[in-house]
Short mmCIF file of C-alpha atoms in Angstrom, two decimals:
data_model
loop_
_atom_site.label_atom_id
_atom_site.label_comp_id
_atom_site.label_asym_id
_atom_site.label_seq_id
_atom_site.Cartn_x
_atom_site.Cartn_y
_atom_site.Cartn_z
CA MET I 1 86.70 73.68 96.71
CA HIS I 2 90.09 74.58 98.55
CA ARG I 3 92.00 77.45 100.30
CA ALA I 4 95.04 78.02 100.77
CA ARG I 5 96.53 78.01 104.16
CA THR I 6 98.29 81.14 104.48
CA GLY I 7 96.97 83.56 107.53
CA ALA I 8 93.35 81.86 107.53
CA VAL I 9 92.45 78.35 107.16
CA VAL I 10 90.03 76.45 104.53
CA GLY I 11 86.19 74.85 105.21
CA ALA I 12 84.66 72.25 103.62
CA ALA I 13 81.59 72.90 101.81
CA SER I 14 78.73 71.61 103.48
CA LEU I 15 75.63 69.71 101.72
CA LEU I 16 73.39 72.31 103.84
CA ALA I 17 74.06 74.83 101.00
CA LEU I 18 72.92 74.27 97.06
CA ALA I 19 73.30 77.34 93.95
CA VAL I 20 71.15 77.69 91.01
CA LEU I 21 73.40 77.24 88.50
CA PRO I 22 74.01 79.38 84.80
CA ALA I 23 74.06 77.75 81.17
CA ASP I 24 77.32 76.98 80.03
CA PRO I 25 79.16 80.56 79.24
CA GLN I 26 80.97 80.45 75.95
CA ARG I 27 84.19 82.84 75.29
CA PRO I 28 83.66 86.13 76.06
CA THR I 29 83.45 89.31 73.34
CA PRO I 30 84.83 92.48 73.42
CA ALA I 31 81.36 93.84 73.84
CA ALA I 32 81.03 92.43 77.60
CA ALA I 33 83.99 94.43 79.09
CA PRO I 34 82.82 98.10 79.56
CA ALA I 35 85.15 100.51 78.71
CA ALA I 36 84.56 103.16 80.74
CA SER I 37 85.08 100.86 84.17
CA ARG I 38 87.33 102.37 86.82
CA ILE I 39 88.09 101.21 90.28
CA ARG I 40 87.09 103.88 92.79
CA TRP I 41 89.39 103.41 95.28
CA GLY I 42 89.00 104.74 99.39
CA PRO I 43 89.63 103.53 102.63
CA CYS I 44 89.06 99.98 103.83
CA PRO I 45 85.76 99.28 105.67
CA GLY I 46 85.66 97.57 108.98
CA GLN I 47 89.07 95.82 109.48
CA PRO I 48 92.97 97.04 110.43
CA VAL I 49 94.74 96.80 107.37
CA PRO I 50 98.71 97.00 106.59
CA ASP I 51 100.29 99.87 106.36
CA GLY I 52 99.27 101.88 102.82
CA MET I 53 96.65 99.33 101.90
CA ARG I 54 93.93 100.83 100.10
CA CYS I 55 90.39 99.59 98.90
CA GLY I 56 88.09 100.30 96.06
CA SER I 57 85.00 98.70 94.00
CA LEU I 58 85.11 98.08 90.43
CA ALA I 59 81.54 97.54 88.61
CA VAL I 60 81.07 94.36 86.37
CA PRO I 61 78.09 93.08 84.22
CA LEU I 62 75.98 90.76 86.39
CA ASP I 63 75.96 88.73 82.99
CA HIS I 64 79.02 88.81 80.87
CA ALA I 65 77.24 87.40 78.12
CA ASP I 66 74.50 90.27 78.28
CA PRO I 67 75.96 93.56 79.89
CA ALA I 68 72.26 95.59 79.61
CA LYS I 69 70.90 93.17 82.99
CA GLY I 70 73.14 95.57 84.91
CA THR I 71 76.33 95.61 87.41
CA ILE I 72 77.55 94.26 90.69
CA ASP I 73 80.40 95.65 92.24
CA LEU I 74 83.48 93.85 93.04
CA ALA I 75 85.86 94.79 96.06
CA LEU I 76 89.27 95.07 95.86
CA ALA I 77 92.32 96.16 97.77
CA SER I 78 96.02 97.17 96.53
CA ILE I 79 98.93 97.79 98.60
CA PRO I 80 101.58 100.06 96.44
CA ALA I 81 105.17 98.63 95.67
CA SER I 82 107.60 99.80 98.15
CA GLY I 83 110.49 99.56 96.13
CA PRO I 84 112.32 102.26 94.10
CA ARG I 85 109.74 103.71 91.00
CA ALA I 86 112.16 103.09 88.30
CA GLN I 87 112.03 98.98 89.31
CA ARG I 88 108.55 98.41 89.72
CA LEU I 89 106.49 95.59 87.37
CA GLY I 90 102.74 96.30 87.84
CA SER I 91 100.68 94.83 89.57
CA LEU I 92 100.66 91.18 90.82
CA VAL I 93 97.09 89.98 91.24
CA LEU I 94 96.69 87.17 94.23
CA ASN I 95 94.10 84.67 94.98
CA PHE I 96 94.35 82.92 98.61
CA GLY I 97 91.99 80.19 97.29
CA GLY I 98 88.17 79.47 98.49
CA PRO I 99 86.03 79.27 96.81
CA GLY I 100 84.68 81.51 99.09
CA ALA I 101 87.51 82.91 100.37
CA PRO I 102 87.85 87.04 100.53
CA GLY I 103 90.73 88.27 99.10
CA VAL I 104 90.07 91.33 100.71
CA GLU I 105 90.61 89.94 104.21
CA GLY I 106 93.58 87.57 102.59
CA LEU I 107 95.60 90.62 101.65
CA ALA I 108 95.38 92.04 105.04
CA ALA I 109 96.21 89.27 106.80
CA ASP I 110 99.22 88.03 104.73
CA ALA I 111 100.65 90.99 103.16
CA LYS I 112 104.11 90.09 104.98
CA ALA I 113 104.48 86.59 103.42
CA PHE I 114 104.41 88.52 99.82
CA ALA I 115 106.72 91.58 101.07
CA ASP I 116 109.91 90.30 98.85
CA LEU I 117 107.15 90.44 95.55
CA GLY I 118 105.63 94.07 97.22
CA LYS I 119 109.03 95.83 96.88
CA ARG I 120 108.30 95.22 93.18
CA TYR I 121 104.60 94.77 92.62
CA ASP I 122 101.53 96.53 93.33
CA LEU I 123 99.70 93.87 95.35
CA VAL I 124 96.05 93.26 94.44
CA SER I 125 93.30 91.18 95.21
CA PHE I 126 89.74 91.25 95.29
CA ASP I 127 86.28 89.19 96.98
CA PRO I 128 85.42 87.21 93.52
CA ARG I 129 81.36 87.69 93.01
CA GLY I 130 79.32 86.41 95.24
CA VAL I 131 81.85 86.36 98.30
CA GLY I 132 82.82 89.41 100.84
CA ARG I 133 82.18 92.58 99.93
CA SER I 134 81.28 91.53 96.00
CA ALA I 135 77.57 91.18 96.12
CA ALA I 136 77.63 88.04 99.13
CA VAL I 137 75.44 85.07 98.54
CA THR I 138 73.70 83.90 101.44
CA CYS I 139 71.01 81.29 102.51
CA GLY I 140 69.91 83.72 104.92
CA GLY I 141 71.07 82.03 108.39
CA SER I 142 71.45 78.32 109.14
CA MET I 143 72.32 76.31 106.21
CA ALA I 144 71.18 73.16 108.06
CA PRO I 145 67.74 71.91 106.47
CA ASP I 146 65.09 70.26 108.95
CA PRO I 147 66.89 68.07 111.38
CA GLY I 148 64.14 65.82 110.88
CA ALA I 149 63.85 65.50 107.41
CA ALA I 150 68.04 65.64 107.14
CA ARG I 151 67.65 62.31 108.93
CA GLY I 152 65.07 60.66 106.55
CA ASP I 153 65.33 58.57 103.56
CA ALA I 154 66.55 59.82 100.35
CA ALA I 155 63.53 61.82 99.18
CA ALA I 156 63.46 63.53 102.58
CA GLN I 157 66.89 64.90 102.97
CA LEU I 158 66.73 65.84 98.88
CA ALA I 159 63.58 67.26 99.63
CA ALA I 160 64.99 69.06 102.74
CA LEU I 161 68.20 70.04 100.63
CA ARG I 162 65.49 71.96 97.91
CA ALA I 163 64.15 73.78 100.91
CA VAL I 164 67.66 75.07 101.56
CA VAL I 165 68.58 76.56 98.22
CA GLU I 166 65.24 78.14 98.14
CA ARG I 167 66.21 80.21 100.65
CA CYS I 168 69.27 80.67 99.19
CA GLU I 169 68.00 81.99 96.41
CA ARG I 170 65.87 84.31 98.40
CA ALA I 171 68.26 85.72 100.33
CA SER I 172 71.03 85.63 97.89
CA GLY I 173 69.10 87.77 95.04
CA ARG I 174 69.91 88.07 90.83
CA VAL I 175 73.63 87.36 91.96
CA LEU I 176 73.75 83.59 92.64
CA PRO I 177 72.81 82.63 89.09
CA TYR I 178 75.99 83.79 87.97
CA ILE I 179 78.16 82.50 90.39
CA GLY I 180 81.14 80.44 89.21
CA THR I 181 84.90 80.40 88.18
CA VAL I 182 84.41 80.97 84.50
CA HIS I 183 82.40 84.05 85.81
CA VAL I 184 85.21 85.03 87.79
CA SER I 185 87.66 84.94 85.16
CA ARG I 186 86.48 87.19 83.41
CA ASP I 187 85.95 89.71 86.01
CA MET I 188 89.52 89.39 86.88
CA ASP I 189 89.91 90.17 82.92
CA LEU I 190 88.44 93.41 83.63
CA ILE I 191 90.25 94.06 86.95
CA ARG I 192 93.39 94.02 84.61
CA ARG I 193 92.17 96.05 82.44
CA ALA I 194 90.99 98.90 84.91
CA LEU I 195 94.86 98.42 86.43
CA GLY I 196 96.37 99.52 83.06
CA GLU I 197 98.03 96.40 82.94
CA ALA I 198 98.22 94.84 78.95
CA LYS I 199 98.83 91.34 80.38
CA LEU I 200 97.81 89.80 84.04
CA ASN I 201 100.53 88.69 86.25
CA TYR I 202 98.96 86.55 89.06
CA LEU I 203 99.95 83.97 92.41
CA GLY I 204 97.25 81.79 92.78
CA PHE I 205 97.01 79.02 95.57
CA SER I 206 94.76 75.70 95.91
CA TYR I 207 90.96 77.20 94.07
CA GLY I 208 93.20 79.74 92.79
CA THR I 209 94.59 77.95 90.59
CA ARG I 210 91.58 76.96 88.82
CA LEU I 211 90.87 80.22 88.35
CA GLY I 212 94.04 80.67 87.14
CA ALA I 213 93.80 77.91 84.54
CA VAL I 214 90.42 79.29 83.77
CA TYR I 215 91.69 82.60 82.81
CA ALA I 216 94.90 80.83 80.95
CA ALA I 217 92.00 79.08 78.81
CA GLN I 218 90.19 82.10 78.29
CA TYR I 219 92.71 84.63 77.97
CA PRO I 220 95.75 82.94 77.04
CA HIS I 221 97.41 85.98 74.77
CA ARG I 222 96.57 88.28 78.27
CA VAL I 223 98.83 85.58 80.41
CA GLY I 224 101.90 87.53 81.86
CA ARG I 225 103.49 85.80 84.86
CA MET I 226 101.60 83.08 86.20
CA VAL I 227 102.19 80.78 89.29
CA LEU I 228 99.69 78.22 90.55
CA ASP I 229 100.15 76.63 94.20
CA GLY I 230 98.26 73.68 95.42
CA VAL I 231 97.01 72.94 92.27
CA ASP I 232 93.76 71.70 91.67
CA THR I 233 91.87 69.26 88.96
CA LEU I 234 90.34 70.43 85.77
CA VAL I 235 89.02 67.32 84.87
CA GLU I 236 87.50 65.31 87.82
CA THR I 237 83.81 64.77 89.05
CA LEU I 238 83.13 66.87 92.12
CA THR I 239 82.46 63.30 93.66
CA GLU I 240 86.21 62.45 93.26
CA GLN I 241 87.53 65.52 94.03
CA ALA I 242 85.53 64.92 97.42
CA LEU I 243 86.47 61.75 97.42
CA VAL I 244 90.63 62.30 96.63
CA SER I 245 90.10 65.08 99.57
CA ALA I 246 88.83 62.68 102.19
CA GLU I 247 91.70 60.26 101.59
CA GLY I 248 94.15 63.61 101.52
CA GLN I 249 93.03 64.36 104.63
CA GLN I 250 93.47 60.83 106.07
CA GLN I 251 96.98 60.17 105.14
CA ALA I 252 97.83 63.85 106.20
CA LEU I 253 96.20 62.85 109.67
CA GLU I 254 98.42 59.40 109.77
CA ASN I 255 101.95 61.60 108.77
CA PHE I 256 100.72 64.09 111.53
CA LEU I 257 99.75 60.63 114.16
CA THR I 258 103.35 59.05 112.88
CA TRP I 259 104.80 62.67 114.02
CA CYS I 260 102.98 62.75 117.42
CA THR I 261 104.18 59.40 118.44
CA ARG I 262 107.46 59.94 117.60
CA ARG I 263 107.75 63.05 119.42
CA ALA I 264 109.98 63.49 122.15
CA GLU I 265 107.21 65.00 124.55
CA GLY I 266 105.02 62.20 124.22
CA CYS I 267 101.73 61.71 122.21
CA VAL I 268 98.20 61.84 124.07
CA TYR I 269 97.33 58.67 122.22
CA GLY I 270 100.73 57.02 122.91
CA ALA I 271 103.85 55.33 121.06
CA ASN I 272 101.33 53.46 118.37
CA ALA I 273 100.68 55.10 115.16
CA ARG I 274 97.84 52.47 114.24
CA ALA I 275 96.38 52.45 117.73
CA ALA I 276 96.45 56.33 117.54
CA LYS I 277 94.45 56.18 114.38
CA GLU I 278 91.53 53.55 116.19
CA ARG I 279 91.98 56.60 119.03
CA ALA I 280 91.00 59.64 117.16
CA ASP I 281 88.52 57.94 115.00
CA SER I 282 87.06 57.05 118.23
CA LEU I 283 86.71 60.19 119.72
CA VAL I 284 85.39 62.14 116.74
CA ALA I 285 82.55 59.44 116.55
CA TYR I 286 81.96 59.43 120.52
CA LEU I 287 81.70 63.46 120.58
CA ASP I 288 79.39 62.80 117.47
CA VAL I 289 77.08 60.89 120.31
CA HIS I 290 78.47 62.56 123.40
CA PRO I 291 79.04 66.61 122.40
CA LEU I 292 81.42 68.64 124.82
CA VAL I 293 79.86 72.26 125.17
CA ASP I 294 82.21 75.13 124.93
CA ALA I 295 82.86 78.68 126.55
CA ASP I 296 79.96 79.67 124.99
CA GLY I 297 77.44 77.05 126.03
CA ALA I 298 77.19 75.76 122.03
CA ALA I 299 77.51 72.16 121.32
CA PHE I 300 80.83 71.11 120.30
CA THR I 301 80.04 67.76 118.33
CA GLY I 302 82.50 65.32 116.18
CA ARG I 303 81.79 67.33 113.43
CA HIS I 304 82.90 70.50 114.85
CA ALA I 305 86.14 68.31 115.83
CA ALA I 306 86.57 67.11 112.00
CA ALA I 307 86.50 70.12 111.00
CA ALA I 308 88.94 72.01 113.26
CA ILE I 309 91.60 69.22 112.49
CA ALA I 310 91.34 69.18 108.81
CA ALA I 311 92.01 72.73 109.60
CA ALA I 312 95.34 71.75 111.48
CA LEU I 313 96.68 69.44 108.81
CA TYR I 314 96.73 72.43 106.33
CA SER I 315 99.89 73.38 108.09
CA ARG I 316 102.96 70.98 109.53
CA THR I 317 103.64 74.78 111.97
CA SER I 318 100.06 73.42 113.27
CA TRP I 319 100.90 70.33 114.46
CA PRO I 320 102.25 70.73 117.74
CA ALA I 321 99.10 72.87 118.63
CA LEU I 322 96.86 70.07 117.27
CA ALA I 323 98.77 67.47 119.55
CA ASP I 324 98.09 69.55 122.45
CA ALA I 325 94.06 70.60 121.19
CA LEU I 326 93.94 66.73 121.50
CA SER I 327 95.45 66.40 124.44
CA ARG I 328 93.05 68.75 126.08
CA VAL I 329 90.40 67.30 124.92
CA GLU I 330 91.15 63.75 125.73
CA HIS I 331 92.10 64.72 129.56
CA HIS I 332 89.87 67.56 130.07
CA ASP I 333 87.01 68.07 127.99
CA ASP I 334 88.08 71.28 126.70
CA PRO I 335 87.47 72.02 123.32
CA THR I 336 89.17 75.19 123.59
CA GLY I 337 92.63 74.13 121.40
CA LEU I 338 90.28 72.85 119.03
CA LEU I 339 88.12 75.81 118.45
CA ARG I 340 91.24 78.03 118.12
CA LEU I 341 92.15 75.56 115.28
CA ALA I 342 89.30 75.56 113.48
CA THR I 343 88.80 79.71 113.16
CA PRO I 344 92.03 80.91 112.99
CA ALA I 345 91.54 83.91 111.05
CA GLU I 346 88.64 85.46 113.62
CA GLY I 347 91.38 88.31 114.09
CA LEU I 348 94.29 89.44 112.29
CA PRO I 349 97.90 89.18 113.32
CA SER I 350 98.69 91.67 116.17
CA ASP I 351 102.50 92.67 114.15
CA LEU I 352 100.44 93.94 111.26
CA ASP I 353 101.63 97.45 111.91
CA ALA I 354 98.06 97.82 111.12
CA GLU I 355 96.09 101.17 111.16
CA HIS I 356 92.31 101.00 110.56
CA GLY I 357 89.81 101.03 108.05
CA VAL I 358 86.36 103.30 108.23
CA PRO I 359 83.37 101.38 109.96
CA ASP I 360 81.62 98.89 108.14
CA PRO I 361 78.52 99.84 106.95
CA ASP I 362 77.34 96.03 105.08
CA PRO I 363 78.90 94.00 107.42
CA VAL I 364 79.49 90.32 105.20
CA PRO I 365 76.98 87.67 105.72
CA ALA I 366 78.05 84.78 108.57
CA ASP I 367 77.23 81.90 106.13
CA ASN I 368 78.82 83.32 103.10
CA ALA I 369 81.80 81.66 102.99
CA GLU I 370 80.38 78.35 103.10
CA ALA I 371 77.25 79.29 100.34
CA ALA I 372 79.71 81.24 98.24
CA MET I 373 81.91 77.71 98.30
CA THR I 374 79.04 75.38 97.62
CA ALA I 375 78.03 77.72 94.64
CA VAL I 376 80.84 78.15 92.50
CA ASN I 377 81.48 74.12 92.88
CA CYS I 378 78.21 73.43 92.01
CA ALA I 379 78.37 75.62 88.94
CA ASP I 380 81.84 74.34 88.48
CA ASP I 381 80.94 70.68 87.70
CA PRO I 382 78.32 69.44 85.30
CA ASP I 383 77.61 65.90 86.91
CA ARG I 384 74.81 65.61 88.84
CA GLY I 385 72.47 62.71 90.41
CA SER I 386 69.27 63.04 89.44
CA ASP I 387 66.37 63.57 92.35
CA LYS I 388 63.98 62.04 89.68
CA ALA I 389 64.99 58.57 89.75
CA ALA I 390 62.67 56.14 91.88
CA PRO I 391 63.09 56.84 95.60
CA ALA I 392 64.59 53.40 95.73
CA VAL I 393 67.34 53.99 93.21
CA VAL I 394 68.48 57.60 95.07
CA GLU I 395 67.99 55.94 98.18
CA ARG I 396 71.06 52.88 96.52
CA ARG I 397 73.20 55.83 95.04
CA ILE I 398 73.25 57.68 98.23
CA ALA I 399 73.70 54.75 100.60
CA GLY I 400 76.88 53.49 98.33
CA LEU I 401 78.18 57.10 98.12
CA ARG I 402 77.91 56.94 101.94
CA ASP I 403 79.91 53.90 101.96
CA ARG I 404 82.67 55.00 99.60
CA PHE I 405 83.94 58.12 101.60
CA ARG I 406 83.42 56.00 104.92
CA GLN I 407 85.75 53.86 103.64
CA ALA I 408 87.94 56.84 102.52
CA SER I 409 87.78 58.27 106.01
CA ARG I 410 85.98 58.00 109.19
CA ILE I 411 86.69 60.95 110.32
CA PHE I 412 86.59 62.88 106.96
CA GLY I 413 84.45 60.87 104.39
CA PRO I 414 81.10 62.39 105.83
CA ARG I 415 82.17 65.94 105.99
CA GLN I 416 83.47 65.42 102.69
CA LEU I 417 80.01 63.78 101.08
CA GLY I 418 78.58 66.61 102.12
CA THR I 419 80.37 68.60 99.00
CA VAL I 420 78.24 66.27 96.88
CA LEU I 421 74.86 66.09 98.54
CA ALA I 422 74.99 69.82 98.10
CA CYS I 423 74.77 69.64 94.11
CA TYR I 424 72.65 66.36 94.17
CA GLY I 425 69.53 67.08 91.86
CA ARG I 426 70.27 70.75 90.40
CA PRO I 427 71.10 71.58 87.22
CA ALA I 428 74.49 70.64 85.79
CA GLY I 429 77.09 73.47 85.76
CA THR I 430 79.27 74.33 83.14
CA ASP I 431 81.58 72.00 81.32
CA PHE I 432 84.13 74.80 80.56
CA LEU I 433 87.00 73.25 82.52
CA ARG I 434 86.41 69.47 81.60
CA ARG I 435 87.34 70.98 77.52
CA ILE I 436 90.47 73.03 78.93
CA ASP I 437 93.30 71.33 76.32
CA HIS I 438 96.45 73.02 76.03
CA PRO I 439 94.79 77.05 75.20
CA GLY I 440 98.56 78.00 74.12
CA ALA I 441 98.76 80.27 76.94
CA PRO I 442 103.14 81.44 77.88
CA PRO I 443 104.61 79.09 80.70
CA ILE I 444 103.07 78.94 83.96
CA LEU I 445 104.66 77.51 86.97
CA LEU I 446 102.47 75.20 88.72
CA ILE I 447 104.15 74.57 92.43
CA GLY I 448 102.65 70.85 93.77
CA THR I 449 103.14 69.13 97.47
CA ARG I 450 103.57 65.67 97.92
CA GLY I 451 102.10 65.78 101.06
CA ASP I 452 99.54 68.07 100.50
CA PRO I 453 95.80 66.77 101.97
CA ALA I 454 93.43 68.93 99.89
CA THR I 455 95.42 69.10 96.16
CA PRO I 456 97.35 66.13 95.57
CA TYR I 457 100.29 66.31 93.43
CA ARG I 458 98.58 64.39 90.63
CA TRP I 459 96.35 66.66 90.26
CA THR I 460 99.53 69.34 89.78
CA GLU I 461 100.87 66.87 86.35
CA GLU I 462 97.28 66.55 85.39
CA THR I 463 96.96 70.09 84.89
CA ALA I 464 100.27 71.11 83.66
CA GLN I 465 99.36 68.59 80.79
CA ARG I 466 96.11 70.12 80.36
CA LEU I 467 97.59 73.49 80.25
CA GLY I 468 100.39 72.29 77.88
CA SER I 469 102.29 75.45 78.54
CA ALA I 470 103.70 74.52 81.89
CA VAL I 471 106.46 74.25 84.67
CA VAL I 472 106.08 71.50 87.46
CA LEU I 473 108.13 72.47 90.88
CA ASP I 474 107.56 69.64 92.88
CA TYR I 475 107.66 70.27 96.72
CA LYS I 476 108.47 67.05 98.82
CA GLY I 477 106.92 68.57 101.96
CA ASP I 478 103.65 68.21 103.72
CA GLY I 479 101.00 70.65 104.35
CA HIS I 480 98.75 72.40 101.62
CA THR I 481 100.57 74.77 99.27
CA ALA I 482 104.03 75.36 99.69
CA TYR I 483 105.05 79.10 98.89
CA THR I 484 104.56 80.31 102.52
CA ALA I 485 105.96 77.12 103.80
CA SER I 486 109.47 76.47 101.83
CA THR I 487 112.41 79.20 101.23
CA CYS I 488 113.27 77.07 98.47
CA VAL I 489 109.80 77.04 96.82
CA ARG I 490 109.45 80.89 97.60
CA ALA I 491 112.88 81.49 95.60
CA TYR I 492 111.89 79.56 92.53
CA ALA I 493 107.79 81.55 92.42
CA ASN I 494 110.10 84.84 93.47
CA ALA I 495 112.79 84.64 90.52
CA PHE I 496 109.91 84.07 88.33
CA LEU I 497 107.66 86.58 89.16
CA VAL I 498 110.17 89.15 89.43
CA ASP I 499 112.42 88.26 86.65
CA GLY I 500 110.94 85.85 84.36
CA ASP I 501 113.60 83.02 85.26
CA LEU I 502 111.36 79.55 84.62
CA ALA I 503 113.45 76.50 83.55
CA SER I 504 112.17 74.04 81.27
CA GLY I 505 111.31 70.51 83.04
CA THR I 506 110.25 69.30 86.54
CA ARG I 507 112.49 71.37 89.46
CA SER I 508 112.09 69.63 93.12
CA CYS I 509 112.23 71.01 96.75
CA PRO I 510 113.13 69.35 99.66
CA GLY I 511 110.59 68.85 102.53
CA VAL I 512 113.11 69.67 105.67
CA GLU I 513 115.05 72.21 104.80
#
């Protein structure tokens, strides 16, 4: 459900995209791994990239349980290690979060953040199946159901959502039933093989921690040095995850407002943090009724404002920009600052020392990130409400959920409720994640942040217990993920990834360095 804040930012899954879900896959067998698959390397299409970066594709089975169904191509990227050849450690695979975040684009945007690791490792990332240039899923344009039906009773809302998934099925083609983390983990093992690595060295952020944990459960004896930052849950339902996310975002907003009301430059909401919270709530509610118009003539609603605020809360470094953006909205009816916060990944940093890739012959669908996020989250969760219940029962259930999410956060609750409704009445997903229990992998470093708005610290502790071989690093700071935010955290992670140094027990890093 979550994407790390490195160079790009998370977007919440919408209630407007649904997925066809696979039956629960079992552990892979050797027959599911095509021995002849090789990565076909070449120039990177359609984007500037760091010096030396190359892109490639790898054919993997559409259905790992039945390779006769054919293959799909995964998009990969690699930056060769910059240090002396004799000191190189092989490949380090990175996942920047999501689900729905393209790894090729993430590596291009964030390569400098991993420069120290890049001296010893070839840095490798990939677009997971259904994402980016790896058989992208799409709902064929707008993911919104018919507005009239969406505002009707529960039965009408569910019918509108089913109509959306039918569009997703038609537009996405054959890959949609084979979306989900269990499938991506199997793909990642084929990437390991194609890279010529006996074990997988891996750094995963946010959703990437879910992927790493599933890999450790499926292939415990193929795990090398693995670091998971911003640790996802393996046990909570999608409903509980969404509630926790709403609560975490609300707490992060209140932390920001406390900071804002105490800053020397002053805060648009004054000096009282409680009053500031009420005014922020009122702004979002007001914009839903009286939207602003942006420079392109599009409506900027409270929903858009909530998404922008949530994006800025992922990194404490964005707080000054958020304070300025809120001031511009309140004083000048100008949403430009919030729009920039909501879409910071539109262009790559200008200091990339980049070379241009080849023209892009196959642009990624505009709705891919949201469609893929919803597809994966639904596929990874076995719990569903049933749309076959009596309409009055369904209405009560949705009303009850709406109340719970609004209590969690008036700003973020409705948005997070969408991640639950997106799967409502759909076939159950896999319960593989729920069954992970001490798989026997070697020691793994888990990094949890106390003030994380998306993945609460207790998930780090819970996942550590489930893996049974984890060492926890407690970062006492704010923001989603810690590797790029803390030199202390980065030193611990790099010492393990480069030198294999990993002390047992829980270690900690201060929030302010």
